mmCIF file with all atom_site columns, C-alpha atoms in Angstrom:
data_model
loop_
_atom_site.group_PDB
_atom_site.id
_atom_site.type_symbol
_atom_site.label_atom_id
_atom_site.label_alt_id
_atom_site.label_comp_id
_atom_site.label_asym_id
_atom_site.label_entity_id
_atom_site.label_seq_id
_atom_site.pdbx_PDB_ins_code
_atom_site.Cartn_x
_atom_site.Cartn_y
_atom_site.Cartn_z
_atom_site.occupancy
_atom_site.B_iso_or_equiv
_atom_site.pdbx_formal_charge
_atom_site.auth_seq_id
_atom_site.auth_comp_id
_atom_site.auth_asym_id
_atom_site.auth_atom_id
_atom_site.pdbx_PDB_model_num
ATOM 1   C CA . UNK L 1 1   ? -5.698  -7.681  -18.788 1.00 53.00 ? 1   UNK L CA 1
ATOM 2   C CA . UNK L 1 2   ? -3.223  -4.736  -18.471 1.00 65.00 ? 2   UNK L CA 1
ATOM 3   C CA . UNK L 1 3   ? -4.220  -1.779  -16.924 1.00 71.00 ? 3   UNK L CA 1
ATOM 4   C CA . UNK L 1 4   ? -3.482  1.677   -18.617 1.00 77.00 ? 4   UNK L CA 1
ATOM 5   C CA . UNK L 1 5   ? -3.297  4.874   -16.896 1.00 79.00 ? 5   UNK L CA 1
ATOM 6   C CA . UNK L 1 6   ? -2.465  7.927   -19.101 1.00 84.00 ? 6   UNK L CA 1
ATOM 7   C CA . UNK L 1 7   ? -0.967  11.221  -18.115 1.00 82.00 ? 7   UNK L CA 1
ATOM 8   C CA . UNK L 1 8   ? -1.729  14.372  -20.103 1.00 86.00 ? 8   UNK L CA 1
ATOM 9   C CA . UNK L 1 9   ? -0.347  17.723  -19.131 1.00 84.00 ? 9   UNK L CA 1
ATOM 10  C CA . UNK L 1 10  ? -2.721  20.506  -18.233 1.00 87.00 ? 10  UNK L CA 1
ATOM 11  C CA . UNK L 1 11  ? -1.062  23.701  -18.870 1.00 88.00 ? 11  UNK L CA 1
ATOM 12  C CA . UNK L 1 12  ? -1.178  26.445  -16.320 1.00 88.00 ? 12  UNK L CA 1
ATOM 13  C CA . UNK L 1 13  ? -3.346  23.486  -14.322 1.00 89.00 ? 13  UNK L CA 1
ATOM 14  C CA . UNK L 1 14  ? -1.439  20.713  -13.525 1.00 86.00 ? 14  UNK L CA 1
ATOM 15  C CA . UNK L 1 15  ? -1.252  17.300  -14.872 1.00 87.00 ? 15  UNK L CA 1
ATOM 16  C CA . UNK L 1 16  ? -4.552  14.761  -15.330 1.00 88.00 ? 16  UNK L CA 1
ATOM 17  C CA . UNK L 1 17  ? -4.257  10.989  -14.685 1.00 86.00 ? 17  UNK L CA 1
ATOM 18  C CA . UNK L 1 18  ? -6.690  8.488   -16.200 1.00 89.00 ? 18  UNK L CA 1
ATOM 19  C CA . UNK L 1 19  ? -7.770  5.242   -15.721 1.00 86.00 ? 19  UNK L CA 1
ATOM 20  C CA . UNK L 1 20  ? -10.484 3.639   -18.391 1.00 86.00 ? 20  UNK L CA 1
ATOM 21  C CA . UNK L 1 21  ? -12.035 0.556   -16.264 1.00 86.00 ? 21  UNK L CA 1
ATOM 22  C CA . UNK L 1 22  ? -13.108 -2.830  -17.538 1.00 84.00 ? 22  UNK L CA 1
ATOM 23  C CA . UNK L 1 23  ? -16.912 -1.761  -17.500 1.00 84.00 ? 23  UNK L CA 1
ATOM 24  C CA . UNK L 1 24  ? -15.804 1.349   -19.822 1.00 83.00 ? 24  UNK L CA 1
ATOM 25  C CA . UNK L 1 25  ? -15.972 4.562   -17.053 1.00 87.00 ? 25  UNK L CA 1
ATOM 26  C CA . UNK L 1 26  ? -12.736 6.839   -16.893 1.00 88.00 ? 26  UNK L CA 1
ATOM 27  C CA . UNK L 1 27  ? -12.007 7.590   -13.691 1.00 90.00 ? 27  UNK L CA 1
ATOM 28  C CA . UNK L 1 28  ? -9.299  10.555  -12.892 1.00 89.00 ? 28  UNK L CA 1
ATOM 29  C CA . UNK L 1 29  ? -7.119  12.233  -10.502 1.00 88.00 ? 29  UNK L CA 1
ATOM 30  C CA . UNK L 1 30  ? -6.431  15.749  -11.494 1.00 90.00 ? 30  UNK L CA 1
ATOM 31  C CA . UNK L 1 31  ? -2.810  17.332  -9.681  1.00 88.00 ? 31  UNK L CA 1
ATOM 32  C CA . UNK L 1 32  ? -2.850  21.198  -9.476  1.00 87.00 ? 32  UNK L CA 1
ATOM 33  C CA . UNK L 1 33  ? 0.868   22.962  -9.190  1.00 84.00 ? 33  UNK L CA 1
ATOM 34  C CA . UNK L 1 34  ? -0.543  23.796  -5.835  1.00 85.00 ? 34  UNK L CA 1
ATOM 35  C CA . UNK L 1 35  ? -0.885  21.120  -4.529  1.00 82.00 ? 35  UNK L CA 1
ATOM 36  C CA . UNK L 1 36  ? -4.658  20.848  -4.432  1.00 87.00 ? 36  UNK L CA 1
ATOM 37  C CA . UNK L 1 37  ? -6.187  17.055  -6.158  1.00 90.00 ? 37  UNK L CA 1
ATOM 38  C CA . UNK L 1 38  ? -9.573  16.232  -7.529  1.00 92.00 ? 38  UNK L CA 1
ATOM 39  C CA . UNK L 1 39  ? -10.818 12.843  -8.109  1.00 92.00 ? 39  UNK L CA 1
ATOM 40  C CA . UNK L 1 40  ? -12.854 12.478  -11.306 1.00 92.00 ? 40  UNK L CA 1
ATOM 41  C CA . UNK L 1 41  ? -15.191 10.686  -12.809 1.00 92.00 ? 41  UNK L CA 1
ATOM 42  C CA . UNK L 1 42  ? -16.145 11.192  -16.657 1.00 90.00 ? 42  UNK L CA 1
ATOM 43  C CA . UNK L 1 43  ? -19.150 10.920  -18.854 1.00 89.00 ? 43  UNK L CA 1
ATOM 44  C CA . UNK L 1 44  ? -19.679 7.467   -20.783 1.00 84.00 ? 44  UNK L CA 1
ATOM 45  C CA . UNK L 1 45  ? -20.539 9.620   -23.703 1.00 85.00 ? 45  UNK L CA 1
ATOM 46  C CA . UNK L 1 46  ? -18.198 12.509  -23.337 1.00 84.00 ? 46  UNK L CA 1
ATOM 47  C CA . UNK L 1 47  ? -15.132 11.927  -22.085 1.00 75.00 ? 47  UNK L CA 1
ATOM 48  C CA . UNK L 1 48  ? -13.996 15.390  -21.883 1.00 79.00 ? 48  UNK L CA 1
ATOM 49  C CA . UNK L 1 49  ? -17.390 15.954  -19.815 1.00 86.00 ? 49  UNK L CA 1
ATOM 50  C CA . UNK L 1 50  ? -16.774 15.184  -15.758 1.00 87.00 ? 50  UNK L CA 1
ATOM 51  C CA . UNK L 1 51  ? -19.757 14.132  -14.137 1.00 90.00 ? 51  UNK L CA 1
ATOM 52  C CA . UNK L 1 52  ? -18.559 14.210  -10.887 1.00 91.00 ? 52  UNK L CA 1
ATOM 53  C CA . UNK L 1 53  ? -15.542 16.002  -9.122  1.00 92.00 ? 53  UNK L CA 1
ATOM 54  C CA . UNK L 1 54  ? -14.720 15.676  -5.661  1.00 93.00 ? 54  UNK L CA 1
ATOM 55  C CA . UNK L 1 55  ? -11.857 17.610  -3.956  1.00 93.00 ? 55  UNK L CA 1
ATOM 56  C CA . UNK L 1 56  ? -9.391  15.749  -1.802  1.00 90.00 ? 56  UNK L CA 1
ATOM 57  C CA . UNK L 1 57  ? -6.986  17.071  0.429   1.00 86.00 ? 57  UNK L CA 1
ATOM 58  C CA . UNK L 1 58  ? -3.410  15.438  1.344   1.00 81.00 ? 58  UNK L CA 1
ATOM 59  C CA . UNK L 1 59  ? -4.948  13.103  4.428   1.00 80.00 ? 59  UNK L CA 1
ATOM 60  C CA . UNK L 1 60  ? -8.133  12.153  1.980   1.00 84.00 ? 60  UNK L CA 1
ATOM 61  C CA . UNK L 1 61  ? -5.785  11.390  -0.643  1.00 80.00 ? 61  UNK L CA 1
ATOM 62  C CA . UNK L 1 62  ? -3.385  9.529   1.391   1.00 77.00 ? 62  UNK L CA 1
ATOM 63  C CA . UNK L 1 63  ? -6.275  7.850   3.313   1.00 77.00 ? 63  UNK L CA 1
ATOM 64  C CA . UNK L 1 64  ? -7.887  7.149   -0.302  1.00 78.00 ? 64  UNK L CA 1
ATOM 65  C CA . UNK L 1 65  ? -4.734  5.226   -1.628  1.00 75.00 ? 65  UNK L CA 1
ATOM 66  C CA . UNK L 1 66  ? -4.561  3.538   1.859   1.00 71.00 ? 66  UNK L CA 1
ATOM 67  C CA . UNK L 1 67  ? -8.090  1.904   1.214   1.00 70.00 ? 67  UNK L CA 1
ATOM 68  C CA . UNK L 1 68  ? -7.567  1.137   -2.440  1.00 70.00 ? 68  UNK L CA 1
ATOM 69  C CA . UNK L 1 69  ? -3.616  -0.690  -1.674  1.00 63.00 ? 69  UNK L CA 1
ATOM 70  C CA . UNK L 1 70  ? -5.022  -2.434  1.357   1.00 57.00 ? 70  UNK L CA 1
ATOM 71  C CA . UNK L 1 71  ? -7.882  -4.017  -0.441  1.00 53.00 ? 71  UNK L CA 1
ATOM 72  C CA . UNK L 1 72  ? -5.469  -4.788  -3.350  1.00 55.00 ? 72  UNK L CA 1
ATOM 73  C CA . UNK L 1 73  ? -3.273  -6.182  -1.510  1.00 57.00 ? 73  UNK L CA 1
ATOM 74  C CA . UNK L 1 74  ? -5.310  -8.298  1.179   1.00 55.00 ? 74  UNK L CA 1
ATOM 75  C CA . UNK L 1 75  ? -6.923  -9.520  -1.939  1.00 57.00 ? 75  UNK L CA 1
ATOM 76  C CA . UNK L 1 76  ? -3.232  -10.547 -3.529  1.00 57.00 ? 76  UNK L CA 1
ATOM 77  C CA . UNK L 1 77  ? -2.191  -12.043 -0.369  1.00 58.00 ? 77  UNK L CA 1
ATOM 78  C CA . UNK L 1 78  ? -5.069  -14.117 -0.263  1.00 57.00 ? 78  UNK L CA 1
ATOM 79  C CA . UNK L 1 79  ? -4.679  -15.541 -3.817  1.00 58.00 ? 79  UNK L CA 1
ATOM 80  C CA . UNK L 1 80  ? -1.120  -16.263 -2.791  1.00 54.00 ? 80  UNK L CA 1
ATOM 81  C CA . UNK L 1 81  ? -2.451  -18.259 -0.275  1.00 51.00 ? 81  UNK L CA 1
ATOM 82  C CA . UNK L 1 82  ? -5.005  -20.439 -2.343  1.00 54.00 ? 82  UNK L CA 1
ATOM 83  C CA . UNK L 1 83  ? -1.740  -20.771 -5.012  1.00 55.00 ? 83  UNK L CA 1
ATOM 84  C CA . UNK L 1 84  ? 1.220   -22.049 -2.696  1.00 57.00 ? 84  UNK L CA 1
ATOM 85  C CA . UNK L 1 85  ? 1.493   -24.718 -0.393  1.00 58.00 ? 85  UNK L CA 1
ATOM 86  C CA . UNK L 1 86  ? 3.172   -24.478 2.659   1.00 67.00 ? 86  UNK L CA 1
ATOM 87  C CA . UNK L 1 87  ? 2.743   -20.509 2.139   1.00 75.00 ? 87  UNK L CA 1
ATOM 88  C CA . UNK L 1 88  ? 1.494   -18.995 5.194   1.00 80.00 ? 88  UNK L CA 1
ATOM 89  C CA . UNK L 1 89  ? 0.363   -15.452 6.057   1.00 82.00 ? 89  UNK L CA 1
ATOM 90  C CA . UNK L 1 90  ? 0.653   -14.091 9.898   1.00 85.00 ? 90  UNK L CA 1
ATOM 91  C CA . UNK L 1 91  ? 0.106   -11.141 11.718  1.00 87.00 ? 91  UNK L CA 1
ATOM 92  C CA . UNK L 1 92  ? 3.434   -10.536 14.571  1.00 87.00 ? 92  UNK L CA 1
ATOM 93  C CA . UNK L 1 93  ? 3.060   -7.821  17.238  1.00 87.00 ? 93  UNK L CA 1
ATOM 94  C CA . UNK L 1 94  ? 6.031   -5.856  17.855  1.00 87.00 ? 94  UNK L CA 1
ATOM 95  C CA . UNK L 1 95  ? 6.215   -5.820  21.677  1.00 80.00 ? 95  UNK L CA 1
ATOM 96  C CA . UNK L 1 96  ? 7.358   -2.759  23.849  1.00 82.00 ? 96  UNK L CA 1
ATOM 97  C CA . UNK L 1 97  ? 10.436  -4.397  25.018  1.00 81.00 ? 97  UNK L CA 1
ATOM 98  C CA . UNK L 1 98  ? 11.454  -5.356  21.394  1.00 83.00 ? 98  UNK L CA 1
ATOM 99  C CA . UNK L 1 99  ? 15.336  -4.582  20.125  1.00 87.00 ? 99  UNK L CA 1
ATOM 100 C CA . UNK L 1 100 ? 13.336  -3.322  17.088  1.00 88.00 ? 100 UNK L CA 1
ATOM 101 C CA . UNK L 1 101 ? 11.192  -0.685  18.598  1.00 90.00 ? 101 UNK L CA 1
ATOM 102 C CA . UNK L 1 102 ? 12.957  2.785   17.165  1.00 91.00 ? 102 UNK L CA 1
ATOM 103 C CA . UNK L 1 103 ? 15.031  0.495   14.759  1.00 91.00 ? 103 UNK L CA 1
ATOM 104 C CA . UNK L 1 104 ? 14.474  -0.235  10.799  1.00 93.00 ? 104 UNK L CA 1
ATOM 105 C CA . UNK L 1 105 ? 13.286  -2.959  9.447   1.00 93.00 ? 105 UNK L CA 1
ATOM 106 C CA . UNK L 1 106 ? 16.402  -3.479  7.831   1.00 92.00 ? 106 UNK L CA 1
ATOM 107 C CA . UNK L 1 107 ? 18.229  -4.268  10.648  1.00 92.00 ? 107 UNK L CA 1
ATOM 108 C CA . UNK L 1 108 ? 16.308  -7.095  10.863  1.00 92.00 ? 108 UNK L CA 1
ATOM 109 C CA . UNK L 1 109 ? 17.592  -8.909  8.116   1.00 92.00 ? 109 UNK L CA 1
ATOM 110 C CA . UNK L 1 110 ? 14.599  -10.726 8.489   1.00 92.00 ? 110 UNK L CA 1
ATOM 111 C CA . UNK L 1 111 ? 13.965  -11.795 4.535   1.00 91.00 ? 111 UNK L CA 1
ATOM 112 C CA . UNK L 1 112 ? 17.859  -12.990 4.467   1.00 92.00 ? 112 UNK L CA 1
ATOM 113 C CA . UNK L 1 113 ? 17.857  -15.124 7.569   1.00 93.00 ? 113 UNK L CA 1
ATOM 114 C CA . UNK L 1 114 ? 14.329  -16.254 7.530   1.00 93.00 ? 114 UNK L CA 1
ATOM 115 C CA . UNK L 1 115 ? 13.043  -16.449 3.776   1.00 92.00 ? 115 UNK L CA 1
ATOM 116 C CA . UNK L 1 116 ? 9.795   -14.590 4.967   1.00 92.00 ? 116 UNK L CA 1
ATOM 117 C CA . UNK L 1 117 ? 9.200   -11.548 3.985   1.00 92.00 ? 117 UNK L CA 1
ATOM 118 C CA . UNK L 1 118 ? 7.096   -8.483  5.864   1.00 93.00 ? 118 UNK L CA 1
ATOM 119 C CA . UNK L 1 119 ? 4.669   -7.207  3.159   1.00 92.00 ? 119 UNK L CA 1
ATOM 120 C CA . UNK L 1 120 ? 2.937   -4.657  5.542   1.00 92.00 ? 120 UNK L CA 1
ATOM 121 C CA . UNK L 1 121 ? 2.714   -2.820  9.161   1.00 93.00 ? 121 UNK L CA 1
ATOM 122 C CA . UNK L 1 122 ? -0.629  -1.923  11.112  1.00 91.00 ? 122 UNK L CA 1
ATOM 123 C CA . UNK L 1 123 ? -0.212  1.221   12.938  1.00 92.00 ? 123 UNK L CA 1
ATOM 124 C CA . UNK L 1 124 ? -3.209  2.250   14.741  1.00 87.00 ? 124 UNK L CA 1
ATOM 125 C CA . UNK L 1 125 ? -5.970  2.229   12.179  1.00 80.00 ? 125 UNK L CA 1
ATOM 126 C CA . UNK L 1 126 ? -3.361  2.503   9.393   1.00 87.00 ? 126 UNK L CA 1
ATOM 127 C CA . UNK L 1 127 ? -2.152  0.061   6.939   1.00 89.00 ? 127 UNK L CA 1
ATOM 128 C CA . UNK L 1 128 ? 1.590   1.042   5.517   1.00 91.00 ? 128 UNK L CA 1
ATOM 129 C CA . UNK L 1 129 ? 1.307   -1.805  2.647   1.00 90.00 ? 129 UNK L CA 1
ATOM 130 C CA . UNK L 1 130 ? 5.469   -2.829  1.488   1.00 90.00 ? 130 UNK L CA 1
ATOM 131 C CA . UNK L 1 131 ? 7.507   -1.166  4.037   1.00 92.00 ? 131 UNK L CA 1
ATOM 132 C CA . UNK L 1 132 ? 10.778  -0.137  3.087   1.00 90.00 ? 132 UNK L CA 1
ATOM 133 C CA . UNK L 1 133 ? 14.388  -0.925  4.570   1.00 91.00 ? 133 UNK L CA 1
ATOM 134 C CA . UNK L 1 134 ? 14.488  2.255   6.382   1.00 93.00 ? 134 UNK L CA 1
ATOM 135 C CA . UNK L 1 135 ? 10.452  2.035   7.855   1.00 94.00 ? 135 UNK L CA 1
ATOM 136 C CA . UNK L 1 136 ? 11.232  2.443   11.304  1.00 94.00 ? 136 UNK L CA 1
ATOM 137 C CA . UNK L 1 137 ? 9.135   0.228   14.026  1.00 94.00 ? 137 UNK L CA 1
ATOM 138 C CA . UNK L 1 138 ? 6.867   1.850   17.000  1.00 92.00 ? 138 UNK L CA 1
ATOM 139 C CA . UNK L 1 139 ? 5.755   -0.745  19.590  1.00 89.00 ? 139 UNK L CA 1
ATOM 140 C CA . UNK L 1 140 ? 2.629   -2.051  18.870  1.00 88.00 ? 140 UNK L CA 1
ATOM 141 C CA . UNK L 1 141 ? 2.895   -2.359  15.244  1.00 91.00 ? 141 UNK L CA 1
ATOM 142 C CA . UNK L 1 142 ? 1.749   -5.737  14.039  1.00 90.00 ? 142 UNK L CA 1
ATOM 143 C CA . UNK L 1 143 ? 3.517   -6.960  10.931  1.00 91.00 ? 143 UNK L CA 1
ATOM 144 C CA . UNK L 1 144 ? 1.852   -8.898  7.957   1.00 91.00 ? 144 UNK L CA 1
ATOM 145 C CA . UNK L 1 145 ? 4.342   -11.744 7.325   1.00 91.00 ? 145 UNK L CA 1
ATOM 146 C CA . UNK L 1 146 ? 4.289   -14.238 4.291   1.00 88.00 ? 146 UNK L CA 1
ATOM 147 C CA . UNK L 1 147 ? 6.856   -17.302 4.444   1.00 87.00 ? 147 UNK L CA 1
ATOM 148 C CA . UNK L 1 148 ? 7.119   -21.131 5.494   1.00 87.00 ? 148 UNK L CA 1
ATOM 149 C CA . UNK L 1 149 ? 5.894   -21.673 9.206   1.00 86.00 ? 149 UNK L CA 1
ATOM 150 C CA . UNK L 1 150 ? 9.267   -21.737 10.117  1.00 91.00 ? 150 UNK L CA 1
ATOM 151 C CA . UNK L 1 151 ? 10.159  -18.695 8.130   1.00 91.00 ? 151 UNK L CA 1
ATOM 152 C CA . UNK L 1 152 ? 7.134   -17.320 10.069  1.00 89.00 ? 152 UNK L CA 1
ATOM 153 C CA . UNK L 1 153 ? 8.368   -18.453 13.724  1.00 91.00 ? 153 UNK L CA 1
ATOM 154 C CA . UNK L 1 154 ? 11.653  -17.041 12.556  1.00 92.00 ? 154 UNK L CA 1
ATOM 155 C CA . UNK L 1 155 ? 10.543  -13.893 12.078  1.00 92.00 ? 155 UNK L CA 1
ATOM 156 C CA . UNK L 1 156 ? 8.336   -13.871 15.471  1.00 90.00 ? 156 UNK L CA 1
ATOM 157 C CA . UNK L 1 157 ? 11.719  -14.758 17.199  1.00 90.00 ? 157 UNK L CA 1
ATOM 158 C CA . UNK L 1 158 ? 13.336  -11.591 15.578  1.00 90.00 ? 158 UNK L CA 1
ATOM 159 C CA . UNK L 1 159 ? 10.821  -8.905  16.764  1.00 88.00 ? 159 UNK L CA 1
ATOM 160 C CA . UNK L 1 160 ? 11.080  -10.695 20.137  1.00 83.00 ? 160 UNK L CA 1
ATOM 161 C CA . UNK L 1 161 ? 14.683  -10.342 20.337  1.00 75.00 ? 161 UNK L CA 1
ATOM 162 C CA . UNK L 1 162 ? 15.020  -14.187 20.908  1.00 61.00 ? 162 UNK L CA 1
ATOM 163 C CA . UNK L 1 163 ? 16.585  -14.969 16.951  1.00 51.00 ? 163 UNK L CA 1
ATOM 164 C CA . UNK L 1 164 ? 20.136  -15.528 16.989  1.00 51.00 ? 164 UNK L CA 1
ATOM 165 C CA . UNK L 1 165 ? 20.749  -16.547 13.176  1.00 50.00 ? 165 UNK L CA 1
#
């Protein structure tokens, strides 16, 4: 089933964002020009009638889509799992004495000479789900690596500063 989110321009406002679920609610995110969000939920039976609305600041909202693209995509990785053979799913501490610690994870190359791929970083109590080429590493992240076992040990060998390839 395909999930539609519409976008509808509040004049003088803002802009509204709205998600109808599967069990029929409309849930919505409403962005003020200053900055300020509210998260929404709507009357059943009026849909222009909020039932609910709940200010967020930035840190709510950012811990809020945190929460909902963790779950999402624990949930993915684990159906990956149950799907492919011989796909594994690890968890790699970046140690202190790491090349990497300051460094992208770009200049890892890790995907191109490993075939695994890092789909997330745990920093403290924060999840930073599909780092980008230019996320830079702090020691004591621990990675979220999918690949072969050997795509895996490849990668551990990388963070370690022991991977040659």
């Amino acid at each position: 089933m395909r999930v539609r989110v519409e976008q509808t321009p509040l004049p003088g406002i803002g802009v509204r964002h709205d998600l109808v679920t599967s069990s029929g609610r409309t849930v919505g995110v409403v962005s003020h020009r200053n900055g300020r969000r509210d998260l929404v939920l709507y009357d059943v039976d009026d849909p222009d009638s909020s039932l609910a609305s709940i200010p967020l600041t930035d840190d709510e909202a950012e811990a809020l889509a945190d929460v909902l693209g963790a779950s999402l995509m624990l949930g993915q990785l684990s159906g990956l799992r149950q799907q492919a053979a011989g796909l594994l799913t690890e968890q790699v501490a970046i140690p202190a004495g790491s090349a990497f610690v300051g460094h992208r994870l770009g200049d890892t190359r890790a995907r191109t000479r490993t075939g695994a791929s890092i789909v997330a970083v745990l920093r403290d109590r924060e999840v930073i789900a599909s780092p980008g080429p230019s996320f830079s590493f702090e020691a004591g992240d621990v990675v979220v690596v999918v690949g072969t076992r050997q795509g895996l040990d490849g990668v551990t060998a990388i963070l370690a500063g022991e991977y040659g390839g």
